[in-house]
Short mmCIF file of C-alpha atoms and ligand atoms in Angstrom, two decimals:
data_model
loop_
_atom_site.label_atom_id
_atom_site.label_comp_id
_atom_site.label_asym_id
_atom_site.label_seq_id
_atom_site.Cartn_x
_atom_site.Cartn_y
_atom_site.Cartn_z
CA MET A 7 0.43 -3.52 30.22
CA GLY A 8 0.30 -7.25 29.49
CA ARG A 9 -1.66 -9.50 31.75
CA SER A 10 0.16 -11.24 34.53
CA GLY A 11 1.25 -14.88 34.60
CA THR A 12 0.73 -16.77 31.38
CA ASN A 13 0.68 -13.89 28.92
CA GLN A 14 3.74 -11.70 28.95
CA GLY A 15 4.26 -10.11 25.60
CA GLY A 16 2.07 -12.67 23.91
CA ASN A 17 4.14 -15.52 25.23
CA VAL A 18 2.38 -18.46 26.79
CA ALA A 19 4.56 -20.61 29.03
CA GLY A 20 6.26 -23.09 26.70
CA GLY A 21 5.13 -21.20 23.60
CA HIS A 22 7.37 -19.76 20.93
CA GLN A 23 7.99 -16.03 20.65
CA LEU A 24 5.48 -14.58 18.21
CA ARG A 25 7.36 -12.92 15.37
CA LEU A 26 5.85 -10.83 12.58
CA PHE A 27 7.33 -9.26 9.48
CA ASN A 28 7.00 -5.50 9.88
CA SER A 29 6.84 -3.63 6.57
CA LEU A 30 8.10 -0.61 8.49
CA GLY A 31 11.81 -1.45 8.28
CA ARG A 32 11.13 -4.66 6.30
CA ARG A 33 12.25 -6.98 9.07
CA MET A 34 11.05 -9.74 11.30
CA GLU A 35 10.28 -8.46 14.79
CA ASP A 36 9.12 -9.92 18.08
CA PHE A 37 5.52 -8.97 18.67
CA THR A 38 4.65 -7.70 22.13
CA PRO A 39 1.25 -6.12 22.76
CA SER A 40 1.47 -2.54 24.03
CA GLY A 41 -1.70 -2.72 26.10
CA GLU A 42 -4.47 -4.90 27.50
CA VAL A 43 -6.24 -4.97 24.15
CA THR A 44 -4.37 -5.00 20.85
CA GLY A 45 -5.83 -2.50 18.39
CA MET A 46 -5.90 -3.81 14.82
CA TYR A 47 -7.07 -1.94 11.74
CA SER A 48 -7.52 -3.49 8.29
CA CYS A 49 -8.23 -1.43 5.19
CA GLY A 50 -11.63 -2.61 4.03
CA PRO A 51 -13.52 -2.82 0.76
CA THR A 52 -14.66 -0.02 -1.52
CA VAL A 53 -18.26 -1.12 -1.99
CA TYR A 54 -18.91 -0.27 -5.62
CA ALA A 55 -18.60 -3.66 -7.36
CA PHE A 56 -18.35 -7.36 -6.68
CA PRO A 57 -15.09 -8.17 -4.90
CA HIS A 58 -12.96 -10.57 -6.94
CA LEU A 59 -10.90 -13.42 -5.54
CA GLY A 60 -7.76 -11.28 -5.19
CA ASN A 61 -9.72 -8.73 -3.15
CA MET A 62 -10.52 -11.43 -0.58
CA ARG A 63 -6.92 -12.38 0.20
CA PRO A 64 -6.31 -9.45 2.63
CA TYR A 65 -9.30 -10.50 4.76
CA VAL A 66 -8.24 -14.15 4.97
CA PHE A 67 -4.75 -12.93 5.89
CA ALA A 68 -6.05 -10.54 8.59
CA ASP A 69 -8.24 -13.38 9.86
CA THR A 70 -5.17 -15.62 10.19
CA LEU A 71 -3.53 -12.95 12.33
CA ARG A 72 -6.71 -12.65 14.43
CA ARG A 73 -6.67 -16.41 14.99
CA ALA A 74 -2.96 -16.34 15.93
CA PHE A 75 -3.69 -13.64 18.54
CA ARG A 76 -6.60 -15.66 19.90
CA TRP A 77 -4.32 -18.73 20.03
CA ARG A 78 -1.89 -16.72 22.18
CA ASP A 79 -4.70 -15.36 24.35
CA ILE A 80 -4.04 -11.78 23.20
CA PRO A 81 -7.30 -9.80 23.25
CA VAL A 82 -7.86 -7.85 20.04
CA ARG A 83 -10.16 -5.07 18.94
CA HIS A 84 -10.43 -5.29 15.15
CA VAL A 85 -11.77 -2.52 12.91
CA VAL A 86 -12.43 -2.94 9.17
CA ASN A 87 -13.66 0.15 7.32
CA ILE A 88 -16.25 0.22 4.57
CA THR A 89 -15.35 2.80 1.92
CA ASP A 90 -18.63 4.16 0.62
CA VAL A 91 -17.36 7.62 -0.31
CA GLY A 92 -14.13 9.33 -1.30
CA HIS A 93 -12.42 6.64 -3.36
CA ALA A 94 -11.91 8.06 -6.85
CA VAL A 95 -11.70 5.89 -9.92
CA ALA A 96 -8.02 4.93 -10.48
CA ASP A 97 -7.18 5.77 -6.84
CA THR A 98 -6.37 9.36 -7.79
CA ASP A 99 -7.07 12.72 -6.14
CA THR A 100 -9.36 14.01 -8.85
CA GLY A 101 -12.08 12.62 -11.05
CA GLU A 102 -15.20 10.72 -10.31
CA ASP A 103 -15.95 8.69 -7.23
CA LYS A 104 -16.15 4.92 -7.71
CA LEU A 105 -19.51 4.75 -5.95
CA GLU A 106 -21.04 7.49 -8.08
CA VAL A 107 -19.88 5.88 -11.32
CA ALA A 108 -21.36 2.55 -10.19
CA ALA A 109 -24.65 4.22 -9.25
CA ALA A 110 -24.91 5.83 -12.69
CA ARG A 111 -23.99 2.56 -14.42
CA GLU A 112 -26.53 0.50 -12.51
CA ARG A 113 -29.13 3.28 -12.34
CA ARG A 114 -29.47 2.97 -8.61
CA SER A 115 -28.86 5.39 -5.76
CA VAL A 116 -25.40 5.58 -4.23
CA GLN A 117 -26.94 4.34 -0.98
CA ASP A 118 -28.40 1.27 -2.73
CA ILE A 119 -25.06 0.51 -4.35
CA ALA A 120 -23.18 0.82 -1.06
CA ASP A 121 -25.71 -1.32 0.85
CA PHE A 122 -25.81 -4.00 -1.83
CA TYR A 123 -22.04 -4.43 -2.18
CA THR A 124 -21.49 -4.17 1.57
CA ASP A 125 -23.83 -7.14 1.96
CA VAL A 126 -21.95 -9.02 -0.77
CA PHE A 127 -18.71 -8.41 1.17
CA PHE A 128 -20.24 -9.80 4.36
CA VAL A 129 -21.63 -12.85 2.54
CA ASP A 130 -18.24 -13.61 0.95
CA THR A 131 -16.18 -13.12 4.12
CA ALA A 132 -18.64 -15.28 6.10
CA ALA A 133 -18.41 -18.03 3.46
CA LEU A 134 -14.62 -17.91 3.90
CA ASN A 135 -14.94 -18.36 7.70
CA VAL A 136 -13.48 -14.93 8.36
CA LEU A 137 -14.14 -13.95 12.00
CA PRO A 138 -16.30 -10.81 12.15
CA ALA A 139 -14.53 -7.58 13.08
CA ASP A 140 -15.61 -5.64 16.17
CA GLU A 141 -16.53 -2.61 14.06
CA TYR A 142 -17.22 -1.93 10.38
CA PRO A 143 -17.32 1.89 10.26
CA ARG A 144 -18.67 3.44 7.07
CA ALA A 145 -16.69 6.39 5.71
CA SER A 146 -19.85 8.39 4.94
CA ALA A 147 -20.71 8.40 8.66
CA TYR A 148 -17.41 10.05 9.61
CA VAL A 149 -17.21 13.02 7.26
CA PRO A 150 -17.65 15.67 10.04
CA GLN A 151 -14.72 14.08 11.93
CA MET A 152 -12.67 14.03 8.70
CA ILE A 153 -13.34 17.75 8.20
CA GLU A 154 -12.22 18.44 11.79
CA PHE A 155 -9.08 16.37 11.25
CA ALA A 156 -8.18 18.21 8.03
CA ALA A 157 -8.94 21.59 9.68
CA GLU A 158 -6.55 20.68 12.50
CA LEU A 159 -3.82 19.87 9.94
CA GLU A 160 -4.48 23.20 8.26
CA ALA A 161 -4.30 25.04 11.59
CA LYS A 162 -0.93 23.39 12.27
CA GLY A 163 0.42 24.51 8.90
CA TRP A 164 0.64 21.15 7.14
CA THR A 165 -1.55 22.04 4.17
CA TYR A 166 -2.20 24.44 1.32
CA ARG A 167 -5.33 25.28 -0.63
CA LEU A 168 -5.90 24.93 -4.36
CA PRO A 169 -9.13 25.43 -6.33
CA SER A 170 -9.34 21.61 -6.47
CA GLY A 171 -9.17 21.20 -2.71
CA LEU A 172 -6.99 21.06 0.38
CA TYR A 173 -3.61 19.36 -0.03
CA PHE A 174 -1.16 17.85 2.43
CA ASP A 175 2.29 19.40 1.98
CA THR A 176 4.62 16.41 1.99
CA ALA A 177 7.73 18.66 1.79
CA LYS A 178 7.09 19.56 5.43
CA ASP A 179 7.46 15.91 6.50
CA PRO A 180 11.12 14.76 6.43
CA GLY A 181 10.08 11.17 7.19
CA TYR A 182 7.58 11.03 4.34
CA GLY A 183 7.56 7.74 2.44
CA GLU A 184 9.58 5.69 4.94
CA LEU A 185 7.13 2.79 4.69
CA ALA A 186 7.44 2.62 0.90
CA GLN A 187 11.26 2.49 1.00
CA MET A 188 11.38 4.01 -2.47
CA ASP A 189 12.39 7.38 -3.73
CA ALA A 190 9.45 9.64 -4.45
CA GLU A 191 9.69 9.01 -8.22
CA GLY A 192 9.54 5.24 -7.88
CA GLN A 193 6.73 5.49 -5.40
CA LEU A 194 4.68 7.74 -7.63
CA GLU A 195 5.26 5.55 -10.63
CA ALA A 196 4.13 2.51 -8.64
CA ALA A 197 1.05 4.36 -7.49
CA ARG A 198 0.13 5.96 -10.82
CA VAL A 199 -0.27 9.45 -9.35
CA GLU A 200 -1.90 11.87 -11.76
CA GLN A 201 -1.14 15.51 -12.58
CA VAL A 202 -2.91 18.10 -10.47
CA GLU A 203 -2.68 21.74 -11.41
CA GLY A 204 -0.86 23.83 -8.84
CA ARG A 205 0.29 20.94 -6.72
CA ARG A 206 3.71 21.79 -5.29
CA ARG A 207 5.08 18.26 -5.14
CA LYS A 208 3.82 15.22 -6.89
CA THR A 209 3.63 13.36 -3.59
CA ASP A 210 1.21 15.94 -2.10
CA PHE A 211 -2.24 14.46 -1.72
CA ALA A 212 -5.79 15.70 -1.28
CA LEU A 213 -7.33 15.87 2.17
CA TRP A 214 -10.42 17.48 0.72
CA ARG A 215 -11.58 17.28 -2.89
CA ALA A 216 -13.53 20.41 -3.73
CA GLU A 217 -16.23 19.85 -6.32
CA ASP A 218 -16.14 21.40 -9.73
CA PRO A 219 -18.97 24.02 -9.66
CA ASP A 220 -20.11 22.85 -13.11
CA GLN A 221 -20.22 19.24 -12.04
CA LYS A 222 -21.97 18.80 -8.73
CA ARG A 223 -21.22 15.59 -6.91
CA VAL A 224 -23.99 13.29 -5.70
CA MET A 225 -22.31 12.76 -2.33
CA ARG A 226 -21.25 16.20 -1.16
CA TRP A 227 -20.60 17.97 2.10
CA ASP A 228 -19.95 21.59 3.00
CA SER A 229 -16.52 22.30 4.43
CA PRO A 230 -14.13 25.22 5.05
CA TRP A 231 -12.74 24.41 1.57
CA GLY A 232 -16.10 24.45 -0.19
CA TRP A 233 -18.55 21.74 -1.12
CA GLY A 234 -16.97 18.41 -1.94
CA ALA A 235 -15.82 15.13 -0.48
CA PRO A 236 -12.92 13.87 1.62
CA GLY A 237 -9.72 12.52 0.07
CA TRP A 238 -9.49 8.75 0.04
CA HIS A 239 -6.65 8.40 2.58
CA LEU A 240 -8.29 10.53 5.24
CA GLU A 241 -11.00 8.09 6.30
CA CYS A 242 -8.62 5.37 7.52
CA SER A 243 -6.67 7.76 9.78
CA VAL A 244 -9.83 9.31 11.19
CA MET A 245 -11.82 6.12 11.77
CA SER A 246 -8.91 4.13 13.22
CA ILE A 247 -7.90 6.92 15.63
CA THR A 248 -11.54 7.45 16.62
CA LEU A 249 -12.20 3.76 17.27
CA LEU A 250 -8.80 2.47 18.43
CA GLY A 251 -7.16 5.51 20.02
CA SER A 252 -4.27 7.72 18.90
CA HIS A 253 -1.79 4.87 18.67
CA PHE A 254 -2.42 1.19 18.12
CA ASP A 255 -0.38 -1.91 17.36
CA ILE A 256 -1.41 -3.41 14.01
CA HIS A 257 -2.39 -2.07 10.59
CA THR A 258 -2.93 -4.53 7.74
CA GLY A 259 -3.70 -4.37 4.05
CA GLY A 260 -2.74 -5.59 0.62
CA VAL A 261 0.81 -4.85 -0.50
CA ASP A 262 -0.59 -2.42 -3.10
CA HIS A 263 -1.34 -0.04 -0.20
CA ARG A 264 2.25 -0.06 1.03
CA GLU A 265 3.54 2.45 -1.53
CA LEU A 266 0.93 5.19 -1.32
CA HIS A 267 -2.27 4.78 0.70
CA HIS A 268 -0.51 3.70 3.89
CA VAL A 269 2.36 6.16 3.33
CA ASN A 270 -0.21 8.97 3.25
CA GLU A 271 -2.15 7.60 6.21
CA ILE A 272 1.08 7.69 8.25
CA ALA A 273 2.05 11.20 7.09
CA GLN A 274 -1.27 12.84 7.96
CA SER A 275 -1.77 10.89 11.22
CA GLN A 276 1.68 11.68 12.61
CA ALA A 277 1.28 15.33 11.58
CA TYR A 278 -2.11 15.42 13.30
CA LEU A 279 -0.93 13.72 16.51
CA GLY A 280 2.33 15.70 16.60
CA ASP A 281 3.77 13.71 19.49
CA GLY A 282 6.91 12.47 17.73
CA GLN A 283 5.83 8.84 18.17
CA PRO A 284 5.29 6.35 15.35
CA TRP A 285 1.54 6.24 14.80
CA VAL A 286 1.21 2.45 14.39
CA ARG A 287 3.85 -0.07 15.52
CA TYR A 288 3.44 -2.95 13.06
CA TRP A 289 2.46 -2.70 9.39
CA LEU A 290 1.61 -6.04 7.81
CA HIS A 291 0.95 -6.57 4.11
CA ASN A 292 -0.18 -9.59 2.15
CA GLU A 293 1.15 -10.23 -1.34
CA TYR A 294 -0.86 -10.31 -4.55
CA LEU A 295 -2.88 -13.08 -6.02
CA GLN A 296 -1.77 -13.55 -9.61
CA LEU A 297 -4.22 -14.45 -12.30
CA GLY A 298 -2.60 -15.48 -15.55
CA GLY A 299 0.53 -13.57 -14.52
CA GLU A 300 -1.35 -10.39 -13.62
CA LYS A 301 -1.85 -9.15 -10.11
CA MET A 302 -5.40 -9.25 -8.86
CA ALA A 303 -5.49 -6.23 -6.58
CA LYS A 304 -6.72 -3.34 -8.65
CA SER A 305 -10.13 -3.56 -10.12
CA ALA A 306 -9.90 -5.57 -13.30
CA GLY A 307 -12.94 -6.39 -15.37
CA GLY A 308 -13.77 -10.05 -15.56
CA ALA A 309 -11.62 -11.24 -12.65
CA PRO A 310 -13.37 -14.22 -11.04
CA ARG A 311 -15.20 -13.80 -7.76
CA LEU A 312 -16.07 -16.28 -5.06
CA ALA A 313 -19.52 -16.87 -6.54
CA ASP A 314 -17.84 -17.89 -9.82
CA LEU A 315 -15.96 -20.59 -7.96
CA THR A 316 -19.07 -21.91 -6.22
CA GLU A 317 -20.87 -21.79 -9.55
CA ALA A 318 -18.09 -23.93 -10.97
CA GLY A 319 -18.68 -26.46 -8.19
CA TYR A 320 -16.05 -25.45 -5.63
CA HIS A 321 -16.57 -24.86 -1.93
CA PRO A 322 -15.52 -21.42 -0.59
CA LEU A 323 -13.35 -23.12 2.03
CA ALA A 324 -11.41 -24.87 -0.73
CA TYR A 325 -10.40 -21.37 -1.82
CA ARG A 326 -9.47 -20.55 1.78
CA LEU A 327 -7.30 -23.69 1.91
CA PHE A 328 -5.70 -22.71 -1.40
CA LEU A 329 -4.77 -19.31 0.10
CA LEU A 330 -3.44 -20.78 3.35
CA GLY A 331 -1.38 -23.32 1.42
CA GLY A 332 0.89 -20.38 0.54
CA HIS A 333 2.50 -17.94 2.95
CA TYR A 334 0.72 -14.58 3.05
CA ARG A 335 3.88 -12.77 1.93
CA SER A 336 4.28 -14.95 -1.17
CA GLN A 337 2.59 -14.22 -4.43
CA LEU A 338 0.11 -16.93 -5.29
CA GLY A 339 -0.89 -17.97 -8.77
CA PHE A 340 -4.60 -18.60 -9.08
CA THR A 341 -5.72 -21.40 -11.38
CA PRO A 342 -8.93 -23.44 -11.28
CA GLU A 343 -6.73 -26.56 -11.09
CA ALA A 344 -5.06 -25.29 -7.92
CA VAL A 345 -8.43 -24.72 -6.27
CA ALA A 346 -9.60 -28.17 -7.43
CA ALA A 347 -6.50 -29.67 -5.81
CA ALA A 348 -7.21 -27.72 -2.61
CA GLN A 349 -10.78 -29.01 -2.60
CA ALA A 350 -9.55 -32.61 -2.96
CA THR A 351 -7.14 -32.03 -0.05
CA LEU A 352 -9.91 -30.54 2.09
CA ARG A 353 -12.19 -33.46 1.26
CA ARG A 354 -9.51 -35.95 2.35
CA LEU A 355 -8.97 -34.02 5.60
CA VAL A 356 -12.69 -33.87 6.37
CA THR A 357 -13.18 -37.57 5.58
CA ARG A 358 -10.31 -38.47 7.90
CA VAL A 359 -11.51 -36.12 10.70
CA GLN A 360 -15.20 -37.05 10.57
CA PRO A 361 -14.88 -40.24 12.70
CA LEU A 362 -12.99 -38.27 15.35
CA ARG A 363 -15.88 -35.92 16.00
CA PRO A 364 -16.92 -34.23 18.21
CA LEU A 365 -13.70 -32.22 18.40
CA PRO A 366 -12.91 -30.44 21.67
CA PRO A 367 -13.70 -26.69 21.61
CA ILE A 368 -10.09 -25.53 21.62
CA GLU A 369 -9.04 -22.04 20.53
CA THR A 370 -5.88 -21.35 22.53
CA LEU A 371 -2.45 -22.89 22.99
CA ALA A 372 -2.97 -23.00 26.76
CA ALA A 373 -6.21 -25.00 26.39
CA ALA A 374 -4.59 -27.36 23.88
CA GLN A 375 -1.54 -27.94 26.10
CA ALA A 376 -3.76 -28.74 29.10
CA ASN A 377 -5.55 -31.34 26.98
CA VAL A 378 -2.47 -33.33 25.88
CA ALA A 379 -0.65 -33.62 29.19
CA GLY A 380 -0.41 -37.43 28.90
CA ASP A 381 0.41 -37.67 25.20
CA PRO A 382 4.00 -36.72 24.27
CA VAL A 383 3.39 -37.23 20.55
CA ALA A 384 0.44 -34.82 20.53
CA ALA A 385 2.39 -32.39 22.72
CA ARG A 386 5.27 -32.39 20.23
CA LEU A 387 2.91 -31.82 17.28
CA LEU A 388 1.22 -28.94 19.13
CA ASP A 389 4.63 -27.43 19.74
CA THR A 390 5.38 -27.68 16.01
CA ILE A 391 2.08 -25.98 15.17
CA ASP A 392 2.80 -23.23 17.67
CA ALA A 393 6.31 -22.70 16.28
CA ALA A 394 4.87 -22.46 12.76
CA ILE A 395 2.19 -19.89 13.51
CA ALA A 396 4.60 -17.90 15.71
CA ALA A 397 7.05 -17.68 12.78
CA ASP A 398 5.20 -14.93 10.91
CA LEU A 399 2.04 -17.02 10.47
CA SER A 400 3.39 -19.97 8.53
CA THR A 401 0.06 -21.55 7.62
CA PRO A 402 1.69 -24.00 5.13
CA ARG A 403 3.61 -25.52 8.04
CA VAL A 404 0.52 -25.67 10.27
CA LEU A 405 -1.25 -27.50 7.47
CA ALA A 406 1.66 -29.91 6.99
CA THR A 407 1.75 -30.66 10.72
CA LEU A 408 -1.99 -31.34 10.74
CA GLN A 409 -1.44 -33.88 7.96
CA ASP A 410 1.48 -35.44 9.87
CA ALA A 411 -0.74 -35.78 12.94
CA LEU A 412 -3.45 -37.56 10.96
CA ARG A 413 -0.85 -40.10 9.75
CA ASP A 414 0.94 -40.59 13.07
CA PRO A 415 0.50 -44.19 14.35
CA ASP A 416 1.59 -43.34 17.90
CA ILE A 417 -0.78 -40.51 18.76
CA THR A 418 -3.74 -41.23 21.08
CA PRO A 419 -7.25 -40.57 19.74
CA ASP A 420 -7.79 -37.79 22.29
CA GLY A 421 -4.40 -36.30 21.48
CA LEU A 422 -5.26 -36.35 17.79
CA ARG A 423 -8.64 -34.68 18.43
CA THR A 424 -6.86 -31.90 20.28
CA VAL A 425 -4.23 -31.40 17.57
CA VAL A 426 -6.90 -31.29 14.84
CA ALA A 427 -9.02 -28.83 16.82
CA ALA A 428 -5.96 -26.66 17.50
CA ALA A 429 -4.88 -26.62 13.85
CA ASP A 430 -8.39 -25.74 12.75
CA ALA A 431 -8.67 -22.94 15.32
CA LEU A 432 -5.76 -21.38 13.41
CA LEU A 433 -6.74 -22.37 9.87
CA GLY A 434 -10.54 -21.97 10.03
CA LEU A 435 -11.29 -24.77 7.55
CA GLY A 436 -14.47 -26.00 9.23
CA LEU A 437 -13.01 -29.42 10.10
CA ALA A 438 -15.42 -29.81 13.03
CA THR A 439 -18.54 -29.46 10.92
CA LEU A 440 -18.00 -29.87 7.16
CA ASP A 441 -19.52 -32.88 5.49
CA PRO A 442 -17.43 -34.66 2.81
CA ALA A 443 -20.51 -34.44 0.58
CA ASP A 444 -20.26 -30.63 0.80
CA LEU A 445 -16.94 -31.04 -0.98
CA ASP A 446 -18.05 -33.27 -3.80
CA HIS A 447 -17.38 -31.47 -7.00
CA ARG A 448 -20.85 -30.28 -7.91
CA ARG A 449 -22.02 -30.17 -11.45
CA ALA A 450 -20.70 -27.00 -12.99
CA VAL A 451 -22.74 -24.77 -15.24
CA THR A 452 -20.10 -25.36 -17.90
CA GLU A 453 -20.97 -29.07 -17.83
CA LEU A 454 -24.55 -28.46 -18.92
CA SER A 455 -25.50 -29.24 -22.51
CA ALA A 456 -26.37 -26.28 -24.71
CA GLN A 457 -30.00 -27.43 -24.64
CA GLU A 458 -30.16 -27.63 -20.84
CA ARG A 459 -28.56 -24.26 -20.54
CA HIS A 460 -30.91 -22.70 -23.03
CA ALA A 461 -33.95 -24.14 -21.20
CA ILE A 462 -32.78 -22.68 -17.88
CA GLU A 463 -32.04 -19.30 -19.40
CA GLN A 464 -35.49 -19.25 -21.03
CA LEU A 465 -37.13 -19.90 -17.64
CA VAL A 466 -35.06 -17.16 -16.02
CA ALA A 467 -36.10 -14.73 -18.78
CA ASP A 468 -39.77 -15.77 -18.41
CA ARG A 469 -39.60 -15.11 -14.70
CA THR A 470 -38.05 -11.67 -15.27
CA GLN A 471 -40.88 -10.90 -17.69
CA ALA A 472 -43.52 -12.16 -15.21
CA ARG A 473 -42.02 -9.94 -12.51
CA LYS A 474 -42.06 -6.97 -14.84
CA GLU A 475 -45.76 -7.62 -15.44
CA ARG A 476 -46.22 -8.01 -11.69
CA ASP A 477 -47.53 -11.54 -12.26
CA TRP A 478 -46.22 -12.80 -8.94
CA PRO A 479 -47.91 -16.26 -8.95
CA ARG A 480 -46.33 -16.99 -12.36
CA ALA A 481 -42.91 -15.70 -11.18
CA ASP A 482 -43.13 -17.90 -8.09
CA GLN A 483 -44.14 -20.91 -10.15
CA ILE A 484 -41.13 -20.49 -12.46
CA ARG A 485 -38.86 -20.07 -9.49
CA ALA A 486 -40.17 -23.39 -8.12
CA GLU A 487 -39.50 -25.06 -11.49
CA LEU A 488 -35.94 -23.74 -11.49
CA ASP A 489 -35.55 -24.93 -7.94
CA GLU A 490 -36.49 -28.44 -9.01
CA LEU A 491 -33.82 -28.28 -11.70
CA GLY A 492 -31.27 -27.48 -8.99
CA VAL A 493 -30.91 -23.89 -10.16
CA GLN A 494 -30.29 -21.24 -7.54
CA LEU A 495 -31.33 -17.71 -8.51
CA THR A 496 -29.90 -14.50 -7.11
CA ASP A 497 -31.36 -11.13 -8.01
CA THR A 498 -28.66 -8.50 -8.48
CA PRO A 499 -28.86 -4.84 -9.51
CA SER A 500 -27.86 -5.86 -13.02
CA GLY A 501 -30.53 -8.57 -13.26
CA PRO A 502 -30.86 -12.16 -12.05
CA SER A 503 -27.86 -14.48 -11.98
CA TRP A 504 -28.01 -18.22 -11.46
CA GLN A 505 -25.90 -21.19 -10.50
CA LEU A 506 -26.36 -24.88 -9.88
CA ARG A 507 -26.75 -26.08 -6.32
ZN1 ZN B 607 -6.94 2.38 4.43
#
């Protein structure tokens, strides 16, 4: 159980009770860790395409929670899965796998596609100052364990077989759907569940998707239910239980998972464990990012990605600040103007903080409190920051308190350094290191004249041609010319893309 002395139930002496909004029951609850190390699982990316801006919100949210735990000296083991198999197009139980469709579209192997987009995910999360997870398990590496898990459910009588695979029988689970808090009809409508022949109840879901003999899958495994692939929900139960133990404290994800994916994870995990205990204690969900009134959670063609923002002259951390300026359970409306405003705010913060550097290396409330013993103003501001983060991660209030501190005439310079370092340990905005020049609005591609743009595109095309002809010196020479023009080239599976530095 909890460590002695300063950390009882996540409470530091003088700190505020940490409270989190639990989707299970839809209420605010005190958070108390159940063990020495808090297990935390976040549903990760399906690595078949570039993640768009809305896809990144869950990881910034989970990172905020990680930072709040660190602040309260609560050790965490964080697992984020990489879905490289099993996720069908349209999140359904049948049909083609997202990875296989992408591989066919880009004429690359499934492995290449998965590796490429996994790297993109790591690049984007790193640019957003997201702390790395302890483990990033790949679904394709856990298929034998998934088969064992499904076989155990079958042995316990929770399943039935159809030609299209092995299905979980939700009628056998009286608590099914509790997390969604909807009747089955509403839940299915929200989740766009498709028709499957022979399925007893529309809520029943595939544990194993048997392949159509006339249409062999690229990624396929042998199983007691024939050749095929695991159902999408199975991987999260199997990998989290394998890496975090049967029960753990925190499961996070986007609110789009609350109605179906997480409902099914709970059903199969509790059936598998069979101990009558709730599988996971706290379910936390971030709200959508809205783009022009439409949610940005499901894959939507043309939704902007982080690289589009940097191409337009914005710093990735301006996007992070934009996200943290809203509460994670509020819908946020994305507009370029809002990110521009966030970048201007970040630039003002960095300009104001720069003369205070170096900031003390503070990550915890206890360390911050020890540093401000002689400064009542700083101590009060720290208390306000602690109260804000403890109240279900109110990052807007942490941000507001940081700005108050920077304006306060009565705070000592050392007290101010501590408050800034403490706020940034929670917000992750890079206040200790960013240069204001990093936040100057760079020239956007859209600001180029048609002529300039045409000249750059011609050079890019020439380089592609030179590479095709294996004329490497010529390709290198063109790359150097582009470099001099401030053009940064990235080679992607669908050809080179470029942006201005
Ligand atoms: Zn999941």
